[in-house]
Coordinates of C-alpha atoms and ligand atoms in Angstrom, one line a residue:
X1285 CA -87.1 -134.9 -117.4
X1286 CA -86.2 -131.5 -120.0
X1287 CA -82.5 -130.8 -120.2
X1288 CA -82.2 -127.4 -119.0
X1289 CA -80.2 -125.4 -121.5
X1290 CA -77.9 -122.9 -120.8
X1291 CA -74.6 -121.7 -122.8
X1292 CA -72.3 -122.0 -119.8
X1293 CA -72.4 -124.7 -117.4
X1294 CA -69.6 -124.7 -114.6
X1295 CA -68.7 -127.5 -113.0
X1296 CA -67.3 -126.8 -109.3
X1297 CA -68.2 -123.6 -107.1
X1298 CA -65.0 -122.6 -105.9
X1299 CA -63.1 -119.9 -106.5
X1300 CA -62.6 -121.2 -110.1
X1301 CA -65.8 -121.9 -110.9
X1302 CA -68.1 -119.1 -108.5
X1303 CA -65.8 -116.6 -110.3
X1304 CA -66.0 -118.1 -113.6
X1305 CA -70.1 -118.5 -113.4
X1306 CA -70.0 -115.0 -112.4
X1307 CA -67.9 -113.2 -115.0
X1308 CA -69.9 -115.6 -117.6
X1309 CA -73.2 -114.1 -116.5
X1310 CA -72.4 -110.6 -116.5
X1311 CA -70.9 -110.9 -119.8
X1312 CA -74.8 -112.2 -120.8
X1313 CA -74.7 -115.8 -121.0
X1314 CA -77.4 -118.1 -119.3
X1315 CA -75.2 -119.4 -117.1
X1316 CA -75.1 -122.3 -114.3
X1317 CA -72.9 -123.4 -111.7
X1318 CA -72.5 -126.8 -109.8
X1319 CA -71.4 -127.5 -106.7
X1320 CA -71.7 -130.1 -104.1
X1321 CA -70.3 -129.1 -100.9
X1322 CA -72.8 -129.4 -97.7
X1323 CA -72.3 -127.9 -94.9
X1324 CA -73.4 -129.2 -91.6
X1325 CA -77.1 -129.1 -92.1
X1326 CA -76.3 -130.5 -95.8
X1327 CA -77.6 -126.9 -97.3
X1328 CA -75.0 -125.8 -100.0
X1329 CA -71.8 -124.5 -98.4
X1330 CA -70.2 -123.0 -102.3
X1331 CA -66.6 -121.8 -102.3
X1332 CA -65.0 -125.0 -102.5
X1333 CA -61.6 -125.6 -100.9
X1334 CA -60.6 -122.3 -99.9
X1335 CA -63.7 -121.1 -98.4
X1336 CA -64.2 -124.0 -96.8
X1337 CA -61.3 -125.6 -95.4
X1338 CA -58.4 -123.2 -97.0
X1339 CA -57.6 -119.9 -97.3
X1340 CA -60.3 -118.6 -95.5
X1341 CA -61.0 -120.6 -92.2
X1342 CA -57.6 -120.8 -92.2
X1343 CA -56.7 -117.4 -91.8
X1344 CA -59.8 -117.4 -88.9
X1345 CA -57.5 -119.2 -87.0
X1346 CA -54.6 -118.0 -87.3
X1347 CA -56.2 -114.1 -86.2
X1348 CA -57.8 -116.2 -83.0
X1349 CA -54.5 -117.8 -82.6
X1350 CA -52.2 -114.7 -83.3
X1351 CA -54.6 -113.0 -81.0
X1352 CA -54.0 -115.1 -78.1
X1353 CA -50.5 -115.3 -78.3
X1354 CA -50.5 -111.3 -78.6
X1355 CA -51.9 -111.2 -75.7
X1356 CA -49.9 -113.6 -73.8
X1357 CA -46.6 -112.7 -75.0
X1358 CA -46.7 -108.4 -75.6
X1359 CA -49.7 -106.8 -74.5
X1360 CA -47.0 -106.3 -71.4
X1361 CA -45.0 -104.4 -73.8
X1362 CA -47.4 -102.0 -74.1
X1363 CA -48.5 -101.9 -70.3
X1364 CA -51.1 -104.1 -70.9
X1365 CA -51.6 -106.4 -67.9
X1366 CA -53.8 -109.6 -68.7
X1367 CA -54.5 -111.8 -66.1
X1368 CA -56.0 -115.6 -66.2
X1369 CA -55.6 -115.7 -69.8
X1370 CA -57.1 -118.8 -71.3
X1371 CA -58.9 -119.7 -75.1
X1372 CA -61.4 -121.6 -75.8
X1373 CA -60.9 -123.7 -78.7
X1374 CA -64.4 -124.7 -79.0
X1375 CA -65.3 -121.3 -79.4
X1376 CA -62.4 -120.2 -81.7
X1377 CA -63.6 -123.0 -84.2
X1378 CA -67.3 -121.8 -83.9
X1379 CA -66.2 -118.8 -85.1
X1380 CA -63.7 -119.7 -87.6
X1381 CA -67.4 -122.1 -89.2
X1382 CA -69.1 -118.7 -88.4
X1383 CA -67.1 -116.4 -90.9
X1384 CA -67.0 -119.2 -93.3
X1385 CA -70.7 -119.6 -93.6
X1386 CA -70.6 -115.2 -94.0
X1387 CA -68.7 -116.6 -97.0
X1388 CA -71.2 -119.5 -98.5
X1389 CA -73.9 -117.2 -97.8
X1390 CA -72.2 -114.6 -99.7
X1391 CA -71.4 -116.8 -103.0
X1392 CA -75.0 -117.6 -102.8
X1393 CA -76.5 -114.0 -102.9
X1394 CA -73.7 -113.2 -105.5
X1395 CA -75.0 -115.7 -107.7
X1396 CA -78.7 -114.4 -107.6
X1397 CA -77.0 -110.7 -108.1
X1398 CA -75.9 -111.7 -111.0
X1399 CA -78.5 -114.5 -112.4
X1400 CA -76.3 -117.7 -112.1
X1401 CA -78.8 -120.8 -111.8
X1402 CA -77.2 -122.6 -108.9
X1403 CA -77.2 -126.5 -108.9
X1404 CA -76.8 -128.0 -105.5
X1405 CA -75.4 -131.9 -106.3
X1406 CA -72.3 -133.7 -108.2
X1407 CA -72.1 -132.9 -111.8
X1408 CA -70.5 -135.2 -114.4
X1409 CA -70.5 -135.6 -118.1
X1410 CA -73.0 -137.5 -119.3
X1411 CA -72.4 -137.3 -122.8
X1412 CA -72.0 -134.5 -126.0
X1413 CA -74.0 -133.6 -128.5
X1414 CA -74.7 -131.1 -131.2
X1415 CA -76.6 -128.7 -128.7
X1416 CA -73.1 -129.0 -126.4
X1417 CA -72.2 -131.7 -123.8
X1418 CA -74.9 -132.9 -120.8
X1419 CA -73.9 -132.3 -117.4
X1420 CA -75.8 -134.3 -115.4
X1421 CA -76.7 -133.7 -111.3
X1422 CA -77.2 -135.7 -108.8
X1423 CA -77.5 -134.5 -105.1
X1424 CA -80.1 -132.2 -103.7
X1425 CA -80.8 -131.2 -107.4
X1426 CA -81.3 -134.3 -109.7
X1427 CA -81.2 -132.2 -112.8
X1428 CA -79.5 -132.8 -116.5
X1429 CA -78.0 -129.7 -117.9
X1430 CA -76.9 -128.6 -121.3
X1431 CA -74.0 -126.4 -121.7
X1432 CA -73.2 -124.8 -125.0
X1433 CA -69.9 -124.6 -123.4
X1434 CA -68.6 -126.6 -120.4
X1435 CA -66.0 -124.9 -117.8
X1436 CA -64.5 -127.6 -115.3
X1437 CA -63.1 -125.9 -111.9
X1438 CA -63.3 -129.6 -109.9
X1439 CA -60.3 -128.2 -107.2
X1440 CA -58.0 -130.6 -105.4
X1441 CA -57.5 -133.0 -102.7
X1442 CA -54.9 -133.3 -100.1
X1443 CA -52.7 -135.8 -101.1
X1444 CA -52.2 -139.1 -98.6
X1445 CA -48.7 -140.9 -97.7
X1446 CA -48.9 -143.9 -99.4
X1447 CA -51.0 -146.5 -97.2
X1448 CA -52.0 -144.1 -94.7
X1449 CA -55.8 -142.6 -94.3
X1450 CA -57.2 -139.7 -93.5
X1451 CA -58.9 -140.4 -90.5
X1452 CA -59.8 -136.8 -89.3
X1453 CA -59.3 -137.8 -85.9
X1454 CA -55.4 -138.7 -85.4
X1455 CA -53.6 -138.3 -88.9
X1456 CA -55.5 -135.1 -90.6
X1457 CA -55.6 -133.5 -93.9
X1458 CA -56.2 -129.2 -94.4
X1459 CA -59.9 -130.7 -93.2
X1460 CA -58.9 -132.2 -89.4
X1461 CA -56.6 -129.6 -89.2
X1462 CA -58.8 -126.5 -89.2
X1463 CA -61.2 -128.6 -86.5
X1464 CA -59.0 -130.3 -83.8
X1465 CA -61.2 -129.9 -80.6
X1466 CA -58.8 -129.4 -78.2
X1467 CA -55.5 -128.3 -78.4
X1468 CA -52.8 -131.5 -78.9
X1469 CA -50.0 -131.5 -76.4
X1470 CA -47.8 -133.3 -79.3
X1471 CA -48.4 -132.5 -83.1
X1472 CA -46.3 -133.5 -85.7
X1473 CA -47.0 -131.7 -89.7
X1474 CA -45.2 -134.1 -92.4
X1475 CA -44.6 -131.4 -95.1
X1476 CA -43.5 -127.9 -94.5
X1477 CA -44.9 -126.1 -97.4
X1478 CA -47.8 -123.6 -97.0
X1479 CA -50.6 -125.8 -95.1
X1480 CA -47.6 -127.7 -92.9
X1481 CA -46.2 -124.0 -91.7
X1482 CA -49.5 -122.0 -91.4
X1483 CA -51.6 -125.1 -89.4
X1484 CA -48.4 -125.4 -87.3
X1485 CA -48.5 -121.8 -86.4
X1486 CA -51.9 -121.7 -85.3
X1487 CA -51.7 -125.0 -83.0
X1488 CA -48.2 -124.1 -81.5
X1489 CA -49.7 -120.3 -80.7
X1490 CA -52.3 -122.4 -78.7
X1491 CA -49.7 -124.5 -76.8
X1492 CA -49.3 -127.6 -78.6
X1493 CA -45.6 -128.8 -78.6
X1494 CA -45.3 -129.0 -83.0
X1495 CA -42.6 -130.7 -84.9
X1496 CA -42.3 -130.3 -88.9
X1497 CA -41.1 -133.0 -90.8
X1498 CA -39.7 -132.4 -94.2
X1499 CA -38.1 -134.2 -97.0
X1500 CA -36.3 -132.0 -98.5
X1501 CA -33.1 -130.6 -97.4
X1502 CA -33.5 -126.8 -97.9
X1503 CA -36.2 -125.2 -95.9
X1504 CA -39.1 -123.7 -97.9
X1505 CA -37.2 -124.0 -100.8
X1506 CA -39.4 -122.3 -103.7
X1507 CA -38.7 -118.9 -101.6
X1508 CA -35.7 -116.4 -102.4
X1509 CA -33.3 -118.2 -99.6
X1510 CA -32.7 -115.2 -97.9
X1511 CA -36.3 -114.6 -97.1
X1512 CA -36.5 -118.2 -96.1
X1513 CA -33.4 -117.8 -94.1
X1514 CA -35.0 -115.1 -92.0
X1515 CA -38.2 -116.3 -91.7
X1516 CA -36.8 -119.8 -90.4
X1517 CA -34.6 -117.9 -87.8
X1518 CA -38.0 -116.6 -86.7
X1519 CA -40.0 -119.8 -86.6
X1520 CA -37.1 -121.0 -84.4
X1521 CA -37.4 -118.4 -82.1
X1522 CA -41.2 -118.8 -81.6
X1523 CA -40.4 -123.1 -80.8
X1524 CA -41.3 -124.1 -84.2
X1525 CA -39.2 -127.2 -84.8
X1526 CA -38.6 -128.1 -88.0
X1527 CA -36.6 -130.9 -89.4
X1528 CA -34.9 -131.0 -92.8
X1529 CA -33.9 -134.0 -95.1
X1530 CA -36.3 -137.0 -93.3
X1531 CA -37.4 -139.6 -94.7
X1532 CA -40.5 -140.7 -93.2
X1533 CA -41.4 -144.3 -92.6
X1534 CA -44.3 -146.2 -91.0
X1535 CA -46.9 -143.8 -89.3
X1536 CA -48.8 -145.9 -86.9
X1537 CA -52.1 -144.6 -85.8
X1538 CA -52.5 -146.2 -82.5
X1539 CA -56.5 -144.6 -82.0
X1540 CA -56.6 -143.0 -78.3
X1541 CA -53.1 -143.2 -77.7
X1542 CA -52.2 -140.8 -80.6
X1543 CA -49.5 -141.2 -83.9
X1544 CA -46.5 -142.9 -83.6
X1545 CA -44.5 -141.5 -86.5
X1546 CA -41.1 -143.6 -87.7
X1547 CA -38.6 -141.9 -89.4
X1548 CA -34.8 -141.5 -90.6
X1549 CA -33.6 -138.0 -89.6
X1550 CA -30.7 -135.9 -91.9
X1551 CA -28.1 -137.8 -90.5
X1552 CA -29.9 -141.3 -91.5
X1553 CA -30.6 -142.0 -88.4
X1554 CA -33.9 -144.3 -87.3
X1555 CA -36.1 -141.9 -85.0
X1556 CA -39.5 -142.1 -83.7
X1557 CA -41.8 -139.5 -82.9
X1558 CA -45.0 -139.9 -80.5
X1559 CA -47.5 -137.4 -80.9
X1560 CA -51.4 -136.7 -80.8
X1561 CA -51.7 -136.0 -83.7
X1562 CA -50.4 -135.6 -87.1
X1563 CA -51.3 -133.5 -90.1
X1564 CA -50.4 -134.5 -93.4
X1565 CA -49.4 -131.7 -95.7
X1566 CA -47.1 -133.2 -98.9
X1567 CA -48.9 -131.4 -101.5
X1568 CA -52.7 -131.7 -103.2
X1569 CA -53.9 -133.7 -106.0
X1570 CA -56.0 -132.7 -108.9
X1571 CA -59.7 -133.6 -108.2
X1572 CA -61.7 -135.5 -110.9
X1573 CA -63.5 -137.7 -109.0
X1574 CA -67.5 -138.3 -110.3
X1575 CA -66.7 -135.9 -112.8
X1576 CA -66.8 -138.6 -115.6
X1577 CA -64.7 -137.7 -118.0
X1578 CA -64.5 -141.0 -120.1
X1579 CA -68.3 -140.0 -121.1
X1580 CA -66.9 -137.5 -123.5
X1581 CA -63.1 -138.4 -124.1
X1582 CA -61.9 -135.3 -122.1
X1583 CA -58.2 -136.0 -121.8
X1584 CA -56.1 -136.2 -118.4
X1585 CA -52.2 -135.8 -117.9
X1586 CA -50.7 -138.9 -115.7
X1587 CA -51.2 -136.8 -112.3
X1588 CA -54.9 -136.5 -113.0
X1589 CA -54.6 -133.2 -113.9
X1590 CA -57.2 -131.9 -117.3
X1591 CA -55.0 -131.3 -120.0
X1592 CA -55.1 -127.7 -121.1
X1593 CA -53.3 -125.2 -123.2
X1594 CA -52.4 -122.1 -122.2
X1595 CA -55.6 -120.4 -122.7
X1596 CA -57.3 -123.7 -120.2
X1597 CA -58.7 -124.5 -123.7
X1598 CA -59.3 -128.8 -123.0
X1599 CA -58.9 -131.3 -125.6
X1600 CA -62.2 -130.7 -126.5
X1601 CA -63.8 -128.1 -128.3
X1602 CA -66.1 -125.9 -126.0
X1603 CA -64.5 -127.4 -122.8
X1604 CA -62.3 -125.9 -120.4
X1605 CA -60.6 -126.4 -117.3
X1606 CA -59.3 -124.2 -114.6
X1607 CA -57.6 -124.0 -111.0
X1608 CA -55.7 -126.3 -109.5
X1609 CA -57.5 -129.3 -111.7
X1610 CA -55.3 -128.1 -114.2
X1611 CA -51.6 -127.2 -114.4
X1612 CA -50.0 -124.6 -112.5
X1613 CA -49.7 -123.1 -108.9
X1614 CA -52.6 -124.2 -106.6
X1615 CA -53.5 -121.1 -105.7
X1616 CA -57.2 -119.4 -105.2
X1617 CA -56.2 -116.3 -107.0
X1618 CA -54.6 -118.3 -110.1
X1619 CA -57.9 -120.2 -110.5
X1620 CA -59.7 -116.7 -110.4
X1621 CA -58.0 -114.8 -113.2
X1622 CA -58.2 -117.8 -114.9
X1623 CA -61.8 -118.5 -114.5
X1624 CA -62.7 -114.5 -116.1
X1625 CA -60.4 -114.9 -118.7
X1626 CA -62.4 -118.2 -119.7
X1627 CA -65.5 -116.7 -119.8
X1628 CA -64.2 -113.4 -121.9
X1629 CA -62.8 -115.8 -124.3
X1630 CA -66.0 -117.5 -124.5
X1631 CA -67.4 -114.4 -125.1
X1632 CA -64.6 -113.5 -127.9
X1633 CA -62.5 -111.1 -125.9
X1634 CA -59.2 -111.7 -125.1
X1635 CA -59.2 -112.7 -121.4
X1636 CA -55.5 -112.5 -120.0
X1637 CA -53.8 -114.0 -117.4
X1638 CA -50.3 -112.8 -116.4
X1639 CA -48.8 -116.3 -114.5
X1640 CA -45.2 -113.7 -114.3
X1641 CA -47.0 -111.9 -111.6
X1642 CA -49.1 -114.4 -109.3
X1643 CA -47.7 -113.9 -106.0
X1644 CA -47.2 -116.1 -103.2
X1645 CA -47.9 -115.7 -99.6
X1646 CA -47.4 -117.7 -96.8
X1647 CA -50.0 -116.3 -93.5
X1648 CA -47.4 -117.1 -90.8
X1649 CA -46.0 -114.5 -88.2
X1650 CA -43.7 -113.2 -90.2
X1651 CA -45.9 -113.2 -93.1
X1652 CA -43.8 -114.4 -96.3
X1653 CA -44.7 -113.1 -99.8
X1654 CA -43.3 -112.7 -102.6
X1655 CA -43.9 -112.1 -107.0
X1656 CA -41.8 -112.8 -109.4
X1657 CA -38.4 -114.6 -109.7
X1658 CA -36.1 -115.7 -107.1
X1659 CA -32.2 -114.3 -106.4
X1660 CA -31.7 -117.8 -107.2
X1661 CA -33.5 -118.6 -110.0
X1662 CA -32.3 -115.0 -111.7
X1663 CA -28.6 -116.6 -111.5
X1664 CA -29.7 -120.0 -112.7
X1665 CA -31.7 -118.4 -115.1
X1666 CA -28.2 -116.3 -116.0
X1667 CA -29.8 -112.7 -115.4
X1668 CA -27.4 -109.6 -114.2
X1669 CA -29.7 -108.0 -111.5
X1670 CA -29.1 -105.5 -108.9
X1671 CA -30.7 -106.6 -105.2
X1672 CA -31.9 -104.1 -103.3
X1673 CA -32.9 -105.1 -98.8
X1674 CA -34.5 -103.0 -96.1
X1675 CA -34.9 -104.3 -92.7
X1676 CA -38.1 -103.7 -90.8
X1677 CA -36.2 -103.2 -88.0
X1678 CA -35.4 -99.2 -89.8
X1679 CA -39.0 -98.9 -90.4
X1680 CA -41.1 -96.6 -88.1
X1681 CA -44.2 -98.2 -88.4
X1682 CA -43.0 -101.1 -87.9
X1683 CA -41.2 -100.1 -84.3
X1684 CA -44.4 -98.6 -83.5
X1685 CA -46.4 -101.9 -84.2
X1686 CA -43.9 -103.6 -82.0
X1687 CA -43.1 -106.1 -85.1
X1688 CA -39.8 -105.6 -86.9
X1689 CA -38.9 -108.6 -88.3
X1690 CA -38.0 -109.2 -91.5
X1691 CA -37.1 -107.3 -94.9
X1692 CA -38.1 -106.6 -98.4
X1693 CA -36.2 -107.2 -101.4
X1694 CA -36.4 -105.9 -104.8
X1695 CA -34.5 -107.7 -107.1
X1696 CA -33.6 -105.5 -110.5
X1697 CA -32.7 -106.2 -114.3
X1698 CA -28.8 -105.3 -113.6
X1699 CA -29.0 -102.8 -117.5
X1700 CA -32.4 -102.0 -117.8
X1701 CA -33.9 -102.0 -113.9
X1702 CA -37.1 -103.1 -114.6
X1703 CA -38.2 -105.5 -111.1
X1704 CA -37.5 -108.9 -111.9
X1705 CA -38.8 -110.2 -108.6
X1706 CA -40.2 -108.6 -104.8
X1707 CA -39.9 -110.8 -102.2
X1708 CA -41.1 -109.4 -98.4
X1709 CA -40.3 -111.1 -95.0
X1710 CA -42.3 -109.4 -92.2
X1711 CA -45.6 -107.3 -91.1
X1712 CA -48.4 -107.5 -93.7
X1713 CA -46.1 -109.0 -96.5
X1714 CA -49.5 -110.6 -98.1
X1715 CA -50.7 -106.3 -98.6
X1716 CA -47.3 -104.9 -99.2
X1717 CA -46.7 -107.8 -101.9
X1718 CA -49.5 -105.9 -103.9
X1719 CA -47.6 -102.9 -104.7
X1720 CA -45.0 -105.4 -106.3
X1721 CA -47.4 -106.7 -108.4
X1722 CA -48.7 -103.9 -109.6
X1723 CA -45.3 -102.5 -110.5
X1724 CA -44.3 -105.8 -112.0
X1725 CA -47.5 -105.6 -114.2
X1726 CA -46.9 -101.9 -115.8
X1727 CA -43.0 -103.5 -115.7
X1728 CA -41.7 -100.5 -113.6
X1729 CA -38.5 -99.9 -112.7
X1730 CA -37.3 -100.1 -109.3
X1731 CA -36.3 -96.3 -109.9
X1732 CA -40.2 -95.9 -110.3
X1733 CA -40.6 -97.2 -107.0
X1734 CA -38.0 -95.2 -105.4
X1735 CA -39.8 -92.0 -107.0
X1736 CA -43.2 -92.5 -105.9
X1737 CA -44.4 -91.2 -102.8
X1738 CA -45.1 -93.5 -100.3
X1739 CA -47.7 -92.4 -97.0
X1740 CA -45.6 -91.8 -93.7
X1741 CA -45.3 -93.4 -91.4
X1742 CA -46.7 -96.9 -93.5
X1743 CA -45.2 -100.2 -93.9
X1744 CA -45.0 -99.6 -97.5
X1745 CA -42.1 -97.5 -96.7
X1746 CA -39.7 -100.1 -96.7
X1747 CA -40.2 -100.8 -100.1
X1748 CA -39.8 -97.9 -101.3
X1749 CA -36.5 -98.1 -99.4
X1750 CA -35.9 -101.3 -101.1
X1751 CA -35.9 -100.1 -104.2
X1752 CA -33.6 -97.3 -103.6
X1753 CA -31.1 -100.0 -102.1
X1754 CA -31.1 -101.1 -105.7
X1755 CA -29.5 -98.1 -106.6
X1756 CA -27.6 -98.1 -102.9
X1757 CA -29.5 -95.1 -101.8
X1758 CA -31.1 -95.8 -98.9
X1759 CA -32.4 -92.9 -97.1
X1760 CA -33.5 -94.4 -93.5
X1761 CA -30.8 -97.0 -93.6
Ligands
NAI1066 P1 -46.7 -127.7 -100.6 O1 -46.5 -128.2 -101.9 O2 -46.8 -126.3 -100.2 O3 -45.7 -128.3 -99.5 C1 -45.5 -129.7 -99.4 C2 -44.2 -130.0 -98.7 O4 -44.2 -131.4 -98.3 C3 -43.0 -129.7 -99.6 O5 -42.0 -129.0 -98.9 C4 -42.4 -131.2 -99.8 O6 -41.1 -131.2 -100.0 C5 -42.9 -131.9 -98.6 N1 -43.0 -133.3 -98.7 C6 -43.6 -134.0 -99.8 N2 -43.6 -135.3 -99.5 C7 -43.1 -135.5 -98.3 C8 -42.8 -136.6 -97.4 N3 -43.1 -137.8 -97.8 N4 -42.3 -136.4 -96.2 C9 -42.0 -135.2 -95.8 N5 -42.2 -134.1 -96.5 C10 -42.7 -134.2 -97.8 O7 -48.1 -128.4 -100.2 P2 -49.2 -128.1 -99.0 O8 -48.6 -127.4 -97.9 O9 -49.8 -129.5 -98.7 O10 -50.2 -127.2 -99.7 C11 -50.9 -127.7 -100.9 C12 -51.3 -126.6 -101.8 O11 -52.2 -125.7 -101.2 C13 -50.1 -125.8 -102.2 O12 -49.9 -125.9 -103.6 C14 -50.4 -124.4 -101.9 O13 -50.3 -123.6 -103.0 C15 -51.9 -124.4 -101.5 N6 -52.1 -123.5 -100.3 C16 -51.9 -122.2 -100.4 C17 -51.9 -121.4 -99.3 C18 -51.6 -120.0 -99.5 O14 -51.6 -119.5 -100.6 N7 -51.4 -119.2 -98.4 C19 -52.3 -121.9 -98.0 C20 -52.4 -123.4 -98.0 C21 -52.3 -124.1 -99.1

């Protein structure tokens, strides 16, 4: 069989690679992108992780879920009367697969917009050579590729507590967790970071009974601890129980009769926990698996991770590496900016990536976002800033939403003002963060802020507010 030449081959079709294949081609390289995920009728299902079983289904549920509980808990507020309220999950997952597939389809079309070859199968380095390294495929397509130059955007996998599986069924990873087919009286989430807080919103909206488990003693404890404060008080409110500082021990999947979880509480006590189910959410893995990379020497760090420089730049010439396979947050919009300012450098610009202004968000009710540094890291770092707060509560949009929870907080250079960090507690914190960014990026000041005019009545108010706090010139406070 020919090699099929192209100049850029990219290995993975999630938001890394798709991204990366599409930037490539529009810059006018013959470009190709591999990607093996099936969906249920084993066509192509390209998007990887977050499209999915991430971001995207993820955030299907939790508008189902938020939904419900909207109109269980205050649609009375507004004089809504709802009688024999009920969901049903079956169809909340069917349409959570439903705007998913919107997604594969639309990866798909993107790629013939913009002339990617699409390869449906595995790919894996085969070996290098003076035309650039063979990629071969096996799946649906059993093809060898050539690629002048090699992008690897191979994603992550959940990672397991040591000696116990993945099952799907009773102990679940992101994967189980976004299909449960009815709702679990008892679930337990080992892990509250991101995955641990958002699938326990979504079940616990539904009715299950859901109990966090965490390791550490400080709750959520990469966010500015006053967000994390607040957004705790209201997870408590809502039933969310969470426990700090456990160490857990044997998790025994006992099949129909559900997880029986053992575990040492703050206090080192020896607790047990029965439940339905448990999903597993301690952090993801760097995926490398059938990629091959002994074929051509391409170097990995202990965790698995492709060693890159700060340009994703591999050990090898022509070979690159982006996303959460490589170092830094695991995050779909990191792997993005990475994956265009791979192919621009192929192409001999100077493709940027800012990692100073990648923010965070966390989809639960409040929403939790944030950009830039911490109040605590500004003092470990030894920076004089000024903080600046505005409660929701003062907001008038906010009232009128009926959602007033929360703040946002600037955090200021203490000489020179420029924002150091925004972090937001409340309604729509994942679009108010953006303003942040975007200031962040031109390296406003929170003056700037405070002088630009902001649409009334608009959540985006209480930013602006927050940055006149800086300067302890609140207007509406
Ligand atoms: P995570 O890193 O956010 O949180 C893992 C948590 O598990 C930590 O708090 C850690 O202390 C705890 N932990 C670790 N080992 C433990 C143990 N043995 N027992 C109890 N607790 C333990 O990881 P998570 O939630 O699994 O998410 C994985 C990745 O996916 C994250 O890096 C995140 O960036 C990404 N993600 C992003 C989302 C978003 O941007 N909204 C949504 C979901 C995932």
């Amino acid at each position: 069989m020919a090699n099929k030449q192209f100049d850029v081959v990219v290995i993975g079709g999630g938001p890394g690679g798709y991204i990366a294949a599409i930037r490539a081609a529009q810059l006018g390289f013959s470009t190709a992108c591999v990607d093996e995920w099936k969906n249920k009728d084993g066509k192509p299902a390209p998007g990887g992780t977050c499209t999915n079983i991430g971001c995207i289904p993820s955030k299907a549920l939790l508008q189902s879920s938020e939904n419900y509980e909207h109109a269980g808990k205050h649609f009375a507020d507004h004089g809504i009367a709802v009688s024999g309220l009920s969901i049903d999950i079956e169809k909340m997952i069917a349409r959570k697969d439903a705007v998913v597939k919107q997604n594969n389809d639309g990866i798909l079309y993107l790629f013939k917009k913009n002339k990617v070859s699409f390869f449906h199968g595995r790919g894996s380095f085969a070996k290098g050579g003076a035309d650039g390294y063979e990629i071969k495929v096996s799946g649906t397509s059993e093809e060898t590729l050539t690629g002048k130059d090699v992008i690897v955007a191979t994603g992550s996998n959940p990672r397991a507590l040591p000696g116990v599986n993945f099952d799907e069924t009773n102990i679940l990873s992101n994967d189980g967790a976004l299909r449960i087919p009815a709702v679990p009286k008892k679930l337990a989430l080992i892990g509250s970071g991101v995955i641990g807080l958002e699938m326990g919103s979504v079940w616990r909206r539904v009715g299950a009974e859901v109990t966090v488990l965490e390791a550490l003693p400080t709750f959520l404890g990469a966010v500015d601890e006053q967000i994390a404060k607040e957004a705790r008080k209201a997870f408590d409110k809502q039933g969310l129980k969470i426990e700090l500082g456990v160490q857990v021990g044997e998790v025994k999947n006992r099949g129909d009769k559900g997880v029986s979880v053992a575990y040492t509480d703050a206090k080192g006590e020896a607790r047990k926990l029965d439940v339905d189910k448990v999903i597993v959410s301690i952090g993801r893995v760097p995926n490398t698996i059938g990629l091959n990379p002994e074929a051509v020497g391409l170097k990995l760090d202990e965790r698995g991770a492709i060693v890159v420089d700060d340009q994703c730049r591999t050990n090898l010439p022509n070979v690159w590496a982006v996303g959460d396979v490589v170092r830094g947050p695991m995050l779909a919009h990191k792997a993005e900016e990475e994956g265009v300012a791979v192919a621009e450098r192929i192409a001999g610009q100077h493709g940027h990536v800012n990692f100073n202004t990648i923010p965070w968000v966390i989809y639960t009710s409040p929403e939790i976002a944030w950009v830039g540094r911490t109040e605590q890291q500004l003092k470990a770092d030894g920076v004089a800033y000024k903080a600046g707060t505005f409660p929701f509560m003062a907001n008038g949009r906010a009232r009128a939403l009926g959602d007033t929870t929360g703040m946002v907080k600037v955090l200021a250079d203490a000489q020179t003002d420029e924002i150091l960090g925004v972090h937001i507690v409340g309604p729509m914190a994942s679009e108010l963060i953006s303003e942040a960014v975007v200031a962040m990026e031109f390296r406003a000041s929170s003056e700037d802020i405070a002088r630009i005019c902001h649409a009334h009545p608009s959540l985006s108010e209480a930013t602006k507010e927050a940055a006149l706090a800086v300067d302890k010139r609140t207007l509406n406070f």
